[in-house]
Each structure stands twice: as C-alpha cells, then as structure tokens.
Amino acid sequence: MQPIDSTNKVIRRHFIRRAWHLLKPYFTSEERWSALLLLVATLLMNAAVVGVQVYLTNWNGRFYNALQQYNISAFPRLVITFFIGLAFFIALVMLGYYFQSLLQLRWRRWLTYAFSSKWINHSRYYQLELNSQYSDNPDQRITEDIDNLTNLSLSLFIGLFGSVITLVSYLIMLWHISGSLDFTLFGHHFSIPHYMIVVAFIYSMLANWLAHLVGRKLISINYYKEKVEANLRFGLIRLRENGRAIAQMDGGEVEKAQIADRFKDIWYATRALITYTKRLTGYSTGVLNLGNVFPLFAAAPQYFTKQITLGTLMQTSSAFTNVQSSLSWFVNSYQDLTSWRAVIERLDNFNLALDELPEPMHRPGQSYESSENTRPELNDLELALPQGTSMLSVDELILNKGEHTLIEAPSGSGKSLLFGVMAGNWPFWKGRVRMPTSTFFVPQTPYLPIGTLSEVLAYPGETKAYQREQLEDVLRSVGLPHLVNELDERAHWERRLSPGEKQRISFARVLLKKPQWLFMDEATAALDLSAEQSLYQLLIERLPNTTIISIAHKNTLAHFHPRTVTLVGHRQAANAK
C-alpha cells in the first residue's frame, strides 16, 4: 500500500486553488447565464424546502400539544394543514431535483467537450501515449471523473447551502423555545441560557472532529483505487481489441496472469477501503442514532419540571436534530468529500499534463513551416525516441512535385518516424521542415472507425462530401466489389475486415481525397504482389496530379518510383539514386 501513502503527499498541495481552476470555467463560459439561472433555481427550491420543514416542525409542536390537551376540535385542522405542507414539500423536492439534474447534465456536457477537445487538439492524445509520465487512462478522466466531478460538486455545494439555511432557521427556533438550564454545583448556582444551542454545538463539533480522525485515510485510498481500477479496465480493452493476434500466438495464459497481477492492486486498495469505510460507517451510524434521542435526554429536565409542554419538547427535539445535522454536514458528507477530492486531483493532474505538453512542432530547435505552394524539404533533421535515443538523421532531403519517390532504409532505423515528423505528429526531433498543405498520409495499419462503411471510406472527412456512385466506384476499383451493397451497414469494420482488405480501404480513401502529395508507409505490406502492382498502377492512372512518396522494404515498387532515396544509418545524408 506504499503507492497510496506517497500519493497522499501529492494531493495535499494547493487543493482549493486546483478545485477552483476546474469548477470556475463553466460558470464563466458562454453558457454562464443558463448555468447561473439553473443554480439559483436549485438553491431557491432547497431554501423553500427548508422553509416547509420549519413549518412542519412548528406543526409538530402544535400537534403534540393538542394530543396532550385532548383537543379534538383542533385535530381535523391540523391534519389538513399537514397534508398541504406535505404536498408543497414533495413538489419543491421534485423541482429541486429536476433543476439540479439538468444543471449537472449541461455542466458535464460542457466539460466533456472542453476536455476532449483539449485532449484531441494538436494530437495531444498521441503525445500523452508517447510519454507515460504525464497521465494515465484519459478515457476514464473524460467519462467517469467528469461525471463524478459535476455530480459531487453540485450535491456537496447544494447540501452545504441547505445545511447553512437549515442551521440559521432552526437556531432561531431553538433560541426562542430553548430555556435556560439552572443547577447547583458545589454550593454554587449556575444558569446556562439557551443551553440546547450550546449542547448542539459541542455535540456536533466533537462528532466532526472524530469523523475526520476515523476517515481521513479514505482520500488517498479512493485516489489510488480509481487508478488501479482503470489499469485493469484498460488491460481488458486491449485484450478485446487484439483478440485475434493474442489467440494466434496462444497468449491466453499470459493475459490471465497479467489480469490477476493487476487485480492484486485492486484487492489491496479495496481491502483498505473496506477497513476504513467500515470504521467510518460504524461511527456515522452511532452518531446518527444517538442524535435521534440525545436532544430528548438533554431537554428532559425542563419537561419533568413542567417548564415546557410535550409539544415544545418534540419541537425542541426536532430543532436540535436539524441544528445538529446541519453542523454535522462534514460528518455526513465525509465519504463524498473524499471521493470528490480524489476526482479533483485526477482531473487536475490530467489537465496539467495537457497544459505541460509543448506546442507540436514548436519545441526548441524545431522549425516547421506549412504552406500551399511549396515542396517537402528537410534540413539538418535529427529524429529521436521519447526516451531521447537518437534515430535517423537527414542532412538534406528535397522532394520534387511529379517525381514519385521510394524511400529505403534499414528496418527499425526510423523511416515511419520520418513520415511522422512530416505529418506534424511526431514531436521528438530537431531541424528544419517545410511541407505543402495538400498532403495525405497512409499508415501501414489503417484506422477504421466504428460506423457505416460510407463513413469509413470518407474518414477523416464526412460522407456527404461524396456521392454514392463515387463510393461504389472506388470500392470496385480497389478490389472490394463484395462490399458495395454494405455501404450503409454500421459495423466494427476494424474486426470484420482482413489486413489486406483494410489496406485496400486506404487506397479507396486516396482515390476519394485526391491529394497533391501522397505519403504511403508500407501501405501494401499485407497484399500479394499482384494486388500491390494493380493498386499502385491504379493510383498513377487515376491521380496524375498526385506525387507519391512511399516507404517499402520490397523492391517490387521500384518501377513505380523514378527516384529512390536510401537513408543509410545514423547521421548520414539522404542519397538519391
């Protein structure tokens, strides 16, 4: 459990400032007026609920007085007024829930879009994966943590507001109905005016302090448990997405061992959570049940000396309970507060990770320019891995329009990273890069989103940009005529199509995009020689204004590329043949 203890040191720093940094933006955004209106409406409903509760407490006193006095004539009126108050109470609770839930939903929508946009912009999602020191499990941050943040923040704030209103209302009531406690001790006479208020404050402060001592470990335990739960979930997602490869390699036993190993962390975190929650639950249950009868014990001396009536005793008990409950908001909300604090820390760490990522293509030593009327030019380029290991170096490489070029280099030397730099998404490099704007990069393993086949073909564009006849034509042209009738079918095409069919989809996309510059990274590695030859010939015939730059290990593509560039080892120039 050492990770929990070390995490606790991190999450104590500047918590209020970090929480405000996350909570403020929505209420100062373009939706601020609707957000503030819903918040005010929710608070008004809660204040009105407290008002009705005060009314029912007063009714409680009148009712028990009527019972004590056998006043049967007052009974019907009291029953009618009770049901009227109850009807108002139910209506106000329903409206308060509606306004609060609507505000929480709108706030979650806004935060989800804000965080996901920040994560996706400038390919930060890719950069975070390249450097694991920044943040883990962004999917959980954007889904579960944002939902918990908005839900817990509103619940706690509105609960605190309601507690303050309740405290003020019932303190006024308790002040008026609570008499003084007179007693003699060691021959001296003492009198404590409004002593029930004093008792309520002492009881609540002691209860809050003890609750903090019992449950303070829950903050760091919740933080750690959410992290290890997300790690297990991520591993299961990876198993599902790579099921075919794992099954072919018979890797089931290894995967089971990894799942069991990840669950060990969950086991220890959950055991710790159970232990401390058990203590806090037992303590809270004891405080709650004692609080129901303690005011009766405290007010009993006045009742037995006939200073107050039965109705006043019950009214005092109710007022005391509400005062004590308001002052014990910290105790009653402790578990939610620990969860809320852990959520704040996780989201703020994720937000800081995004902020700390340098702007892509703007790191020290990088010069990246993109314009419409230019050609790809690389000068004094040095590529590296995230750990800092130097890879491929290029003194100078200039690609000419209309001159199809094949790039060769030893396997593992960094050819794909070179395309990553040119595309603007590989951040670890130094040098000078100039690129045209009309480019299209085709990776060896294409990405196929879940959706209709039409959406897959149009990606990353929109289906409405193409006529159906165009989509049907490119499918037939790349050798996928059997998919023509499935353009409107929604499926997980990543799993459904074979590696070769996926690469044919890439060629279909190229025919639709018609870029001026096309960069192919071993885009035919899963195809046989005949398919490779026919697809490259198709590109040259159908896209005469497109310049093709290819990376390939096979020399079978040489006759489609008049120029071959061989990159030889580290710190070597690009030599044209």
Coordinates of C-alpha atoms in Angstrom, one line a residue:
M1 CA 0.0 0.0 0.0
Q2 CA 3.0 2.3 -0.3
P3 CA 1.6 4.0 -3.5
I4 CA -1.4 5.2 -1.5
D5 CA 0.8 6.8 1.1
S6 CA 3.0 8.5 -1.4
T7 CA 0.0 9.8 -3.4
N8 CA -1.3 11.4 -0.2
K9 CA 1.6 13.8 -0.2
V10 CA 0.9 14.9 -3.7
I11 CA -2.8 15.6 -3.3
R12 CA -2.5 17.9 -0.3
R13 CA -0.9 20.8 -2.3
H14 CA -3.0 23.8 -3.2
F15 CA -6.2 21.8 -3.3
I16 CA -8.6 24.8 -3.1
R17 CA -6.8 26.6 -5.9
R18 CA -6.8 23.5 -8.1
A19 CA -10.5 22.8 -7.4
W20 CA -11.5 26.4 -8.3
H21 CA -9.5 26.1 -11.5
L22 CA -11.7 23.1 -12.6
L23 CA -15.0 24.4 -11.3
K24 CA -14.9 28.0 -12.5
P25 CA -14.7 27.8 -16.3
Y26 CA -18.2 26.6 -16.9
F27 CA -19.8 29.3 -14.9
T28 CA -17.9 31.9 -16.8
S29 CA -18.4 30.3 -20.2
E30 CA -20.9 31.1 -23.0
E31 CA -23.4 29.0 -21.0
R32 CA -22.9 31.0 -17.8
W33 CA -26.4 32.7 -17.8
S34 CA -28.3 29.5 -18.2
A35 CA -25.9 27.8 -15.7
L36 CA -26.4 30.5 -13.1
L37 CA -30.2 30.5 -13.6
L38 CA -30.4 26.8 -13.0
L39 CA -28.1 27.1 -10.0
V40 CA -30.2 29.9 -8.5
A41 CA -33.4 28.0 -9.2
T42 CA -32.0 24.9 -7.5
L43 CA -30.9 26.9 -4.4
L44 CA -34.3 28.6 -4.2
M45 CA -36.0 25.3 -4.2
N46 CA -33.8 24.0 -1.5
A47 CA -34.3 27.1 0.6
A48 CA -38.1 26.7 0.1
V49 CA -37.8 23.1 1.2
V50 CA -36.2 24.2 4.5
G51 CA -39.0 26.7 4.9
V52 CA -41.6 24.0 4.6
Q53 CA -39.5 21.8 7.1
V54 CA -39.6 24.7 9.6
Y55 CA -43.4 25.0 9.1
L56 CA -43.8 21.2 9.7
T57 CA -41.6 21.4 12.8
N58 CA -43.9 24.1 14.2
W59 CA -46.9 22.0 13.2
N60 CA -45.2 19.1 15.1
G61 CA -45.3 21.2 18.3
R62 CA -48.9 22.2 17.9
F63 CA -49.9 18.6 17.1
Y64 CA -48.3 17.1 20.3
N65 CA -49.8 19.9 22.4
A66 CA -53.2 19.1 21.0
L67 CA -52.7 15.5 21.9
Q68 CA -51.5 16.3 25.4
Q69 CA -54.6 18.6 25.9
Y70 CA -57.0 16.1 24.3
N71 CA -58.0 19.0 22.0
I72 CA -60.1 17.0 19.5
S73 CA -61.5 20.2 17.8
A74 CA -58.0 21.2 16.6
F75 CA -57.3 17.7 15.2
P76 CA -59.0 18.0 11.8
R77 CA -57.4 21.4 11.0
L78 CA -54.0 20.0 11.9
V79 CA -54.4 17.0 9.7
I80 CA -55.5 19.2 6.7
T81 CA -52.6 21.7 7.2
F82 CA -50.1 18.8 7.4
F83 CA -51.1 17.4 4.1
I84 CA -51.0 20.8 2.5
G85 CA -47.4 21.3 3.8
L86 CA -46.5 17.7 2.7
A87 CA -47.8 18.5 -0.9
F88 CA -45.7 21.6 -1.0
F89 CA -42.7 19.7 0.3
I90 CA -42.9 17.0 -2.3
A91 CA -43.4 19.5 -5.2
L92 CA -40.4 21.5 -4.1
V93 CA -38.2 18.4 -3.7
M94 CA -39.1 17.3 -7.2
L95 CA -38.4 20.7 -8.8
G96 CA -35.1 21.0 -6.9
Y97 CA -34.0 17.5 -8.2
Y98 CA -35.0 18.4 -11.8
F99 CA -33.1 21.7 -11.8
Q100 CA -30.1 20.2 -10.2
S101 CA -30.0 17.2 -12.5
L102 CA -30.4 19.4 -15.6
L103 CA -27.6 21.7 -14.5
Q104 CA -25.4 18.7 -13.8
L105 CA -26.1 17.2 -17.2
R106 CA -25.3 20.5 -19.0
W107 CA -22.2 21.1 -17.0
R108 CA -21.0 17.5 -17.8
R109 CA -21.7 18.1 -21.5
W110 CA -19.6 21.3 -21.5
L111 CA -16.7 19.8 -19.6
T112 CA -16.7 16.6 -21.7
Y113 CA -16.4 18.7 -24.8
A114 CA -13.8 21.0 -23.3
F115 CA -11.6 18.2 -22.1
S116 CA -11.9 16.0 -25.1
S117 CA -11.2 19.0 -27.4
K118 CA -8.1 19.9 -25.4
W119 CA -7.0 16.3 -25.5
I120 CA -7.5 15.8 -29.2
N121 CA -6.2 19.2 -30.4
H122 CA -2.7 19.2 -31.7
S123 CA -2.6 15.4 -31.4
R124 CA -2.1 15.6 -27.6
Y125 CA -3.8 12.2 -27.2
Y126 CA -0.9 10.8 -29.2
Q127 CA 1.8 12.7 -27.3
L128 CA 0.4 11.6 -24.0
E129 CA 0.7 8.0 -25.1
L130 CA 4.3 8.6 -26.2
N131 CA 5.3 9.9 -22.8
S132 CA 3.7 8.0 -20.0
Q133 CA 4.9 10.3 -17.2
Y134 CA 2.2 12.8 -18.0
S135 CA -1.1 11.0 -17.3
D136 CA -2.8 7.6 -17.4
N137 CA -6.2 6.5 -18.6
P138 CA -7.5 9.7 -20.2
D139 CA -10.7 7.8 -21.2
Q140 CA -11.6 7.4 -17.5
R141 CA -10.9 11.1 -16.8
I142 CA -13.2 12.3 -19.6
T143 CA -16.0 9.8 -18.8
E144 CA -16.3 8.8 -15.1
D145 CA -14.3 11.6 -13.5
I146 CA -16.1 14.4 -15.2
D147 CA -19.4 12.8 -14.3
N148 CA -18.4 12.4 -10.7
L149 CA -17.0 15.9 -10.6
T150 CA -20.2 17.6 -11.7
N151 CA -22.4 15.3 -9.6
L152 CA -20.4 15.5 -6.4
S153 CA -19.7 19.2 -6.7
L154 CA -23.4 20.1 -7.0
S155 CA -24.5 17.7 -4.4
L156 CA -22.0 18.9 -1.9
F157 CA -22.4 22.6 -2.6
I158 CA -26.2 22.4 -2.5
G159 CA -26.1 20.2 0.5
L160 CA -23.9 22.7 2.3
F161 CA -26.2 25.6 1.2
G162 CA -29.2 23.7 2.6
S163 CA -27.3 23.0 5.8
V164 CA -26.5 26.7 6.3
I165 CA -30.1 27.7 5.7
T166 CA -31.3 24.9 8.0
L167 CA -28.8 25.9 10.7
V168 CA -29.9 29.5 10.7
S169 CA -33.6 28.7 10.6
Y170 CA -33.5 26.2 13.4
L171 CA -31.1 28.2 15.5
I172 CA -33.7 31.0 15.6
M173 CA -36.4 28.5 16.5
L174 CA -34.2 26.8 19.2
W175 CA -33.2 30.2 20.6
H176 CA -36.9 31.0 21.2
I177 CA -38.0 27.7 22.6
S178 CA -34.9 26.7 24.5
G179 CA -34.9 27.9 28.0
S180 CA -32.0 28.1 30.5
L181 CA -30.6 25.2 32.4
D182 CA -30.3 26.0 36.1
F183 CA -28.4 23.8 38.5
T184 CA -26.3 24.0 41.7
L185 CA -22.8 22.5 41.9
F186 CA -20.6 22.6 45.0
G187 CA -22.9 25.1 46.6
H188 CA -22.8 27.5 43.6
H189 CA -25.8 28.2 41.4
F190 CA -25.3 28.1 37.7
S191 CA -27.5 29.1 34.8
I192 CA -26.8 28.3 31.1
P193 CA -29.2 30.4 28.9
H194 CA -30.4 28.7 25.6
Y195 CA -28.4 25.7 26.7
M196 CA -29.7 23.4 23.9
I197 CA -27.9 25.6 21.4
V198 CA -24.6 25.2 23.4
V199 CA -25.2 21.4 23.6
A200 CA -25.9 21.1 19.9
F201 CA -22.6 23.0 19.0
I202 CA -20.5 20.9 21.4
Y203 CA -22.0 17.6 20.3
S204 CA -21.6 18.5 16.5
M205 CA -18.0 19.8 16.7
L206 CA -16.9 16.7 18.7
A207 CA -18.6 14.4 16.2
N208 CA -17.0 16.2 13.2
W209 CA -13.5 16.0 14.7
L210 CA -13.8 12.3 15.5
A211 CA -15.1 11.6 12.0
H212 CA -12.1 13.3 10.4
L213 CA -9.8 11.2 12.6
V214 CA -11.6 8.0 11.6
G215 CA -12.0 8.6 7.8
R216 CA -9.1 10.8 6.7
K217 CA -7.2 7.9 5.0
L218 CA -10.1 7.5 2.6
I219 CA -8.9 10.4 0.4
S220 CA -5.7 8.7 -0.7
I221 CA -7.2 5.3 -0.8
N222 CA -10.0 6.4 -3.1
Y223 CA -7.4 8.1 -5.4
Y224 CA -5.3 5.0 -5.6
K225 CA -8.2 2.6 -6.1
E226 CA -9.6 4.6 -9.1
K227 CA -6.2 4.4 -10.7
V228 CA -5.7 0.7 -10.4
E229 CA -9.3 0.0 -11.4
A230 CA -8.7 2.0 -14.6
N231 CA -5.5 0.0 -15.3
L232 CA -7.4 -3.3 -15.2
R233 CA -10.1 -1.9 -17.4
F234 CA -7.5 -0.7 -19.9
G235 CA -5.9 -4.1 -20.0
L236 CA -9.2 -5.8 -20.7
I237 CA -9.9 -3.4 -23.5
R238 CA -6.5 -4.1 -25.0
L239 CA -7.3 -7.9 -24.8
R240 CA -10.6 -7.4 -26.6
E241 CA -9.1 -5.2 -29.4
N242 CA -6.2 -7.5 -30.0
G243 CA -8.0 -10.8 -29.6
R244 CA -7.1 -12.3 -33.0
A245 CA -3.3 -11.7 -32.6
I246 CA -3.4 -13.0 -29.0
A247 CA -5.3 -16.1 -29.9
Q248 CA -3.0 -16.9 -32.8
M249 CA 0.0 -16.6 -30.5
D250 CA -1.8 -18.6 -27.8
G251 CA -1.2 -15.8 -25.3
G252 CA -4.2 -16.5 -23.1
E253 CA -2.2 -17.7 -20.1
V254 CA 0.0 -14.7 -20.2
E255 CA -3.1 -12.4 -20.4
K256 CA -4.7 -14.2 -17.4
A257 CA -1.5 -13.8 -15.4
Q258 CA -1.5 -10.0 -16.2
I259 CA -5.1 -9.7 -15.2
A260 CA -4.5 -11.5 -11.9
D261 CA -1.5 -9.3 -11.3
R262 CA -3.4 -6.1 -11.9
F263 CA -6.2 -7.3 -9.7
K264 CA -3.8 -7.7 -6.8
D265 CA -3.5 -3.9 -6.6
I266 CA -7.3 -3.6 -6.7
W267 CA -7.5 -6.2 -3.9
Y268 CA -5.2 -4.4 -1.6
A269 CA -6.8 -1.0 -2.3
T270 CA -10.3 -2.3 -1.8
R271 CA -9.4 -4.1 1.4
A272 CA -8.0 -0.9 2.8
L273 CA -11.1 1.0 1.6
I274 CA -13.4 -1.6 3.3
T275 CA -11.5 -1.3 6.5
Y276 CA -11.6 2.5 6.8
T277 CA -15.2 2.7 5.4
K278 CA -16.3 0.1 8.0
R279 CA -14.9 2.3 10.8
L280 CA -16.5 5.4 9.4
T281 CA -19.8 3.7 8.7
G282 CA -19.9 2.3 12.3
Y283 CA -19.1 5.7 13.7
S284 CA -21.6 7.6 11.5
T285 CA -24.4 5.1 12.4
G286 CA -23.7 5.6 16.1
V287 CA -23.7 9.4 15.8
L288 CA -26.9 9.3 13.7
N289 CA -28.8 7.1 16.2
L290 CA -27.5 8.9 19.2
G291 CA -28.5 12.2 17.6
N292 CA -32.2 11.0 17.4
V293 CA -32.5 10.6 21.2
F294 CA -29.9 12.8 22.6
P295 CA -32.0 16.0 22.4
L296 CA -34.8 14.3 24.3
F297 CA -32.3 13.4 27.0
A298 CA -31.0 16.9 27.1
A299 CA -34.4 18.6 27.2
A300 CA -36.0 16.1 29.6
P301 CA -35.1 18.1 32.8
Q302 CA -37.2 21.0 31.6
Y303 CA -40.1 18.7 30.7
F304 CA -40.1 16.9 34.0
T305 CA -40.0 20.2 35.9
K306 CA -43.0 21.3 33.7
Q307 CA -41.1 24.2 32.2
I308 CA -42.1 23.1 28.7
T309 CA -45.0 21.1 27.3
L310 CA -44.8 17.8 25.3
G311 CA -45.3 19.7 22.1
T312 CA -42.4 22.1 22.9
L313 CA -40.3 19.0 23.9
M314 CA -40.9 17.4 20.5
Q315 CA -40.4 20.7 18.7
T316 CA -37.1 21.2 20.6
S317 CA -36.0 17.7 19.7
S318 CA -36.7 18.3 16.0
A319 CA -35.0 21.7 16.0
F320 CA -32.0 20.2 17.9
T321 CA -31.8 17.3 15.4
N322 CA -31.8 19.7 12.4
V323 CA -29.2 22.0 14.0
Q324 CA -27.0 19.1 14.8
S325 CA -27.5 17.6 11.3
S326 CA -26.5 20.9 9.8
L327 CA -23.4 21.3 11.9
S328 CA -22.6 17.6 11.1
W329 CA -22.7 18.2 7.4
F330 CA -19.0 17.4 7.3
V331 CA -19.5 14.1 9.1
N332 CA -22.5 13.1 6.9
S333 CA -20.7 14.1 3.7
Y334 CA -17.2 12.8 4.6
Q335 CA -17.2 9.9 2.1
D336 CA -18.5 12.1 -0.7
L337 CA -15.9 14.7 0.2
T338 CA -13.1 12.1 0.0
S339 CA -14.3 10.9 -3.4
W340 CA -14.7 14.5 -4.6
R341 CA -11.2 15.4 -3.6
A342 CA -9.8 12.3 -5.4
V343 CA -11.7 13.3 -8.5
I344 CA -10.4 16.8 -8.4
E345 CA -6.9 15.6 -8.1
R346 CA -7.2 13.1 -11.0
L347 CA -8.8 15.7 -13.4
D348 CA -6.4 18.4 -12.4
N349 CA -3.4 16.2 -13.0
F350 CA -4.8 15.3 -16.4
N351 CA -5.4 19.0 -17.2
L352 CA -1.9 19.9 -16.1
A353 CA -0.5 17.1 -18.2
L354 CA -2.2 18.6 -21.3
D355 CA -1.0 22.1 -20.4
E356 CA 2.6 21.0 -19.9
L357 CA 2.8 19.4 -23.4
P358 CA 4.7 21.8 -25.6
E359 CA 3.0 23.0 -28.8
P360 CA 3.6 20.5 -31.5
M361 CA 6.4 21.5 -34.0
H362 CA 7.4 24.3 -31.7
R363 CA 9.9 22.7 -29.4
P364 CA 13.4 24.2 -29.0
G365 CA 15.4 23.5 -32.1
Q366 CA 12.4 22.9 -34.4
S367 CA 11.4 24.9 -37.4
Y368 CA 8.2 23.6 -39.1
E369 CA 6.6 25.5 -41.9
S370 CA 3.5 24.6 -43.9
S371 CA 2.3 26.5 -47.0
E372 CA 0.2 25.8 -50.1
N373 CA 2.8 26.3 -52.9
T374 CA 5.8 24.6 -51.6
R375 CA 7.5 21.1 -51.8
P376 CA 8.6 18.9 -48.9
E377 CA 12.1 19.9 -47.7
L378 CA 14.1 18.5 -44.7
N379 CA 17.3 20.1 -43.5
D380 CA 19.6 19.0 -40.6
L381 CA 16.9 16.7 -39.3
E382 CA 17.6 14.5 -36.2
L383 CA 15.0 12.1 -35.0
A384 CA 14.8 10.6 -31.6
L385 CA 12.7 8.3 -29.4
P386 CA 10.7 9.6 -26.4
Q387 CA 13.5 8.4 -24.1
G388 CA 16.0 10.5 -26.0
T389 CA 17.6 7.7 -28.1
S390 CA 18.8 9.1 -31.4
M391 CA 17.4 7.5 -34.5
L392 CA 17.6 8.6 -38.1
S393 CA 19.4 11.8 -39.2
V394 CA 19.0 13.5 -42.6
D395 CA 21.2 16.3 -43.7
E396 CA 19.0 17.3 -46.6
L397 CA 16.1 15.8 -48.5
I398 CA 14.1 17.7 -51.1
L399 CA 11.1 16.0 -52.8
N400 CA 10.0 17.3 -56.2
K401 CA 6.5 17.6 -57.5
G402 CA 5.6 15.0 -60.0
E403 CA 8.6 12.8 -59.1
H404 CA 7.3 9.7 -57.4
T405 CA 9.9 8.7 -54.8
L406 CA 10.7 5.5 -52.9
I407 CA 12.4 5.8 -49.5
E408 CA 14.6 2.9 -48.3
A409 CA 16.4 2.4 -45.0
P410 CA 17.3 -0.5 -42.7
S411 CA 14.4 -1.9 -40.6
G412 CA 14.0 -0.1 -37.3
S413 CA 16.0 3.0 -38.4
G414 CA 13.1 5.4 -38.1
K415 CA 11.5 5.6 -41.6
S416 CA 8.0 5.8 -40.1
L417 CA 9.1 8.4 -37.6
L418 CA 10.3 10.5 -40.6
F419 CA 6.8 10.4 -42.0
G420 CA 5.5 11.3 -38.5
V421 CA 7.7 14.4 -38.5
M422 CA 6.5 15.4 -42.0
A423 CA 2.8 14.9 -40.9
G424 CA 3.4 17.1 -37.9
N425 CA 2.6 14.5 -35.2
W426 CA 6.0 13.1 -34.1
P427 CA 7.3 15.6 -31.5
F428 CA 10.9 14.3 -30.9
W429 CA 13.1 15.9 -33.5
K430 CA 15.3 18.8 -34.3
G431 CA 15.9 20.6 -37.6
R432 CA 14.0 22.4 -40.3
V433 CA 10.9 21.0 -42.1
R434 CA 8.9 22.6 -44.9
M435 CA 5.7 20.9 -46.0
P436 CA 2.9 21.6 -48.5
T437 CA -0.7 21.7 -47.2
S438 CA -2.4 19.3 -49.6
T439 CA -1.0 16.0 -48.2
F440 CA -2.4 12.6 -47.2
F441 CA -0.6 10.1 -45.1
V442 CA -1.4 6.4 -45.3
P443 CA -0.1 4.2 -42.4
Q444 CA 0.7 0.6 -42.7
T445 CA -2.2 -0.3 -40.4
P446 CA -5.3 1.8 -41.3
Y447 CA -7.7 3.1 -38.7
L448 CA -11.3 2.2 -39.4
P449 CA -13.9 3.9 -37.1
I450 CA -17.0 2.2 -35.9
G451 CA -19.8 3.3 -38.2
T452 CA -21.2 2.7 -41.6
L453 CA -18.9 1.7 -44.4
S454 CA -19.6 5.0 -46.1
E455 CA -18.2 6.8 -43.0
V456 CA -15.2 4.5 -43.0
L457 CA -14.4 5.4 -46.6
A458 CA -14.9 9.1 -46.1
Y459 CA -12.8 9.3 -42.9
P460 CA -11.4 11.7 -41.8
G461 CA -13.9 13.7 -43.9
E462 CA -17.7 13.5 -44.0
T463 CA -19.8 11.1 -46.1
K464 CA -21.9 14.0 -47.5
A465 CA -18.8 15.2 -49.4
Y466 CA -19.1 12.3 -51.8
Q467 CA -21.9 10.9 -53.9
R468 CA -22.8 7.3 -53.5
E469 CA -21.7 6.5 -57.0
Q470 CA -18.2 7.7 -56.1
L471 CA -18.1 5.4 -53.1
E472 CA -19.3 2.4 -55.1
D473 CA -16.8 3.1 -57.8
V474 CA -13.7 3.3 -55.5
L475 CA -14.7 0.0 -53.8
R476 CA -14.9 -1.8 -57.1
S477 CA -11.7 -0.1 -58.3
V478 CA -9.6 -1.3 -55.3
G479 CA -10.9 -4.9 -55.5
L480 CA -13.7 -4.8 -52.9
P481 CA -16.9 -5.2 -55.1
H482 CA -18.4 -7.5 -52.5
L483 CA -18.7 -4.6 -50.1
V484 CA -20.7 -2.3 -52.4
N485 CA -24.0 -3.3 -51.1
E486 CA -22.9 -2.8 -47.5
L487 CA -22.1 0.9 -47.6
D488 CA -25.0 1.7 -45.2
E489 CA -24.2 -1.1 -42.8
R490 CA -22.9 0.0 -39.4
A491 CA -20.3 -2.4 -38.0
H492 CA -17.0 -2.7 -36.2
W493 CA -15.1 -2.9 -39.6
E494 CA -11.7 -3.0 -37.8
R495 CA -12.5 -6.5 -36.7
R496 CA -14.6 -7.5 -39.7
L497 CA -12.1 -6.9 -42.5
S498 CA -8.8 -8.7 -43.1
P499 CA -5.5 -6.8 -43.0
G500 CA -5.4 -6.9 -46.8
E501 CA -8.9 -5.5 -47.1
K502 CA -8.1 -2.7 -44.7
Q503 CA -5.2 -1.7 -46.9
R504 CA -7.5 -1.7 -49.9
I505 CA -9.8 0.7 -48.0
S506 CA -6.8 3.0 -47.6
F507 CA -6.3 3.1 -51.4
A508 CA -10.1 3.8 -51.8
R509 CA -9.7 6.8 -49.5
V510 CA -6.8 8.1 -51.5
L511 CA -8.9 7.9 -54.7
L512 CA -11.6 10.0 -52.9
K513 CA -9.3 12.6 -51.4
K514 CA -7.1 13.2 -54.5
P515 CA -4.2 14.8 -52.6
Q516 CA -1.4 16.6 -54.3
W517 CA 1.1 14.8 -52.1
L518 CA 0.6 11.2 -51.0
F519 CA 2.8 9.5 -48.4
M520 CA 2.5 5.7 -48.2
D521 CA 4.1 3.9 -45.2
E522 CA 4.4 0.3 -46.3
A523 CA 0.7 0.6 -47.4
T524 CA 0.8 -2.8 -49.3
A525 CA 2.6 -4.9 -46.7
A526 CA -0.4 -7.2 -46.2
L527 CA -1.1 -7.6 -50.0
D528 CA 0.2 -10.0 -52.5
L529 CA 2.4 -8.9 -55.4
S530 CA -0.4 -8.8 -58.0
A531 CA -2.7 -6.7 -55.8
E532 CA 0.2 -4.4 -54.9
Q533 CA 1.1 -3.8 -58.5
S534 CA -2.5 -3.2 -59.7
L535 CA -3.3 -0.8 -56.8
Y536 CA -0.2 1.4 -57.5
Q537 CA -0.9 1.4 -61.2
L538 CA -4.5 2.5 -60.3
L539 CA -3.1 5.4 -58.3
I540 CA -0.8 6.6 -61.1
E541 CA -3.6 6.3 -63.7
R542 CA -6.4 7.9 -61.7
L543 CA -4.4 10.6 -59.9
P544 CA -2.0 12.1 -62.5
N545 CA -1.5 15.3 -60.4
T546 CA -0.6 13.4 -57.2
T547 CA 3.1 12.9 -56.2
I548 CA 3.6 9.6 -54.4
I549 CA 6.2 9.1 -51.7
S550 CA 6.5 5.6 -50.5
I551 CA 8.3 3.7 -47.8
A552 CA 8.7 0.0 -48.5
H553 CA 11.0 -2.9 -47.8
K554 CA 10.2 -4.7 -51.0
N555 CA 11.9 -3.6 -54.3
T556 CA 8.8 -4.6 -56.2
L557 CA 7.7 -0.9 -56.1
A558 CA 10.8 0.5 -57.6
H559 CA 9.5 0.7 -61.2
F560 CA 6.6 2.9 -59.9
H561 CA 9.0 5.4 -58.5
P562 CA 11.5 7.1 -60.8
R563 CA 13.6 8.2 -57.8
T564 CA 14.8 6.1 -54.9
V565 CA 16.2 7.7 -51.7
T566 CA 18.4 5.5 -49.5
L567 CA 18.8 6.6 -45.9
V568 CA 21.9 4.8 -44.5
G569 CA 22.4 4.6 -40.8
H570 CA 22.6 7.4 -38.2
R571 CA 23.9 10.8 -39.0
Q572 CA 24.0 10.1 -42.8
A573 CA 22.8 12.2 -45.6
A574 CA 19.9 11.3 -47.8
N575 CA 21.4 9.9 -51.0
A576 CA 19.4 10.0 -54.2
K577 CA 19.8 7.2 -56.8

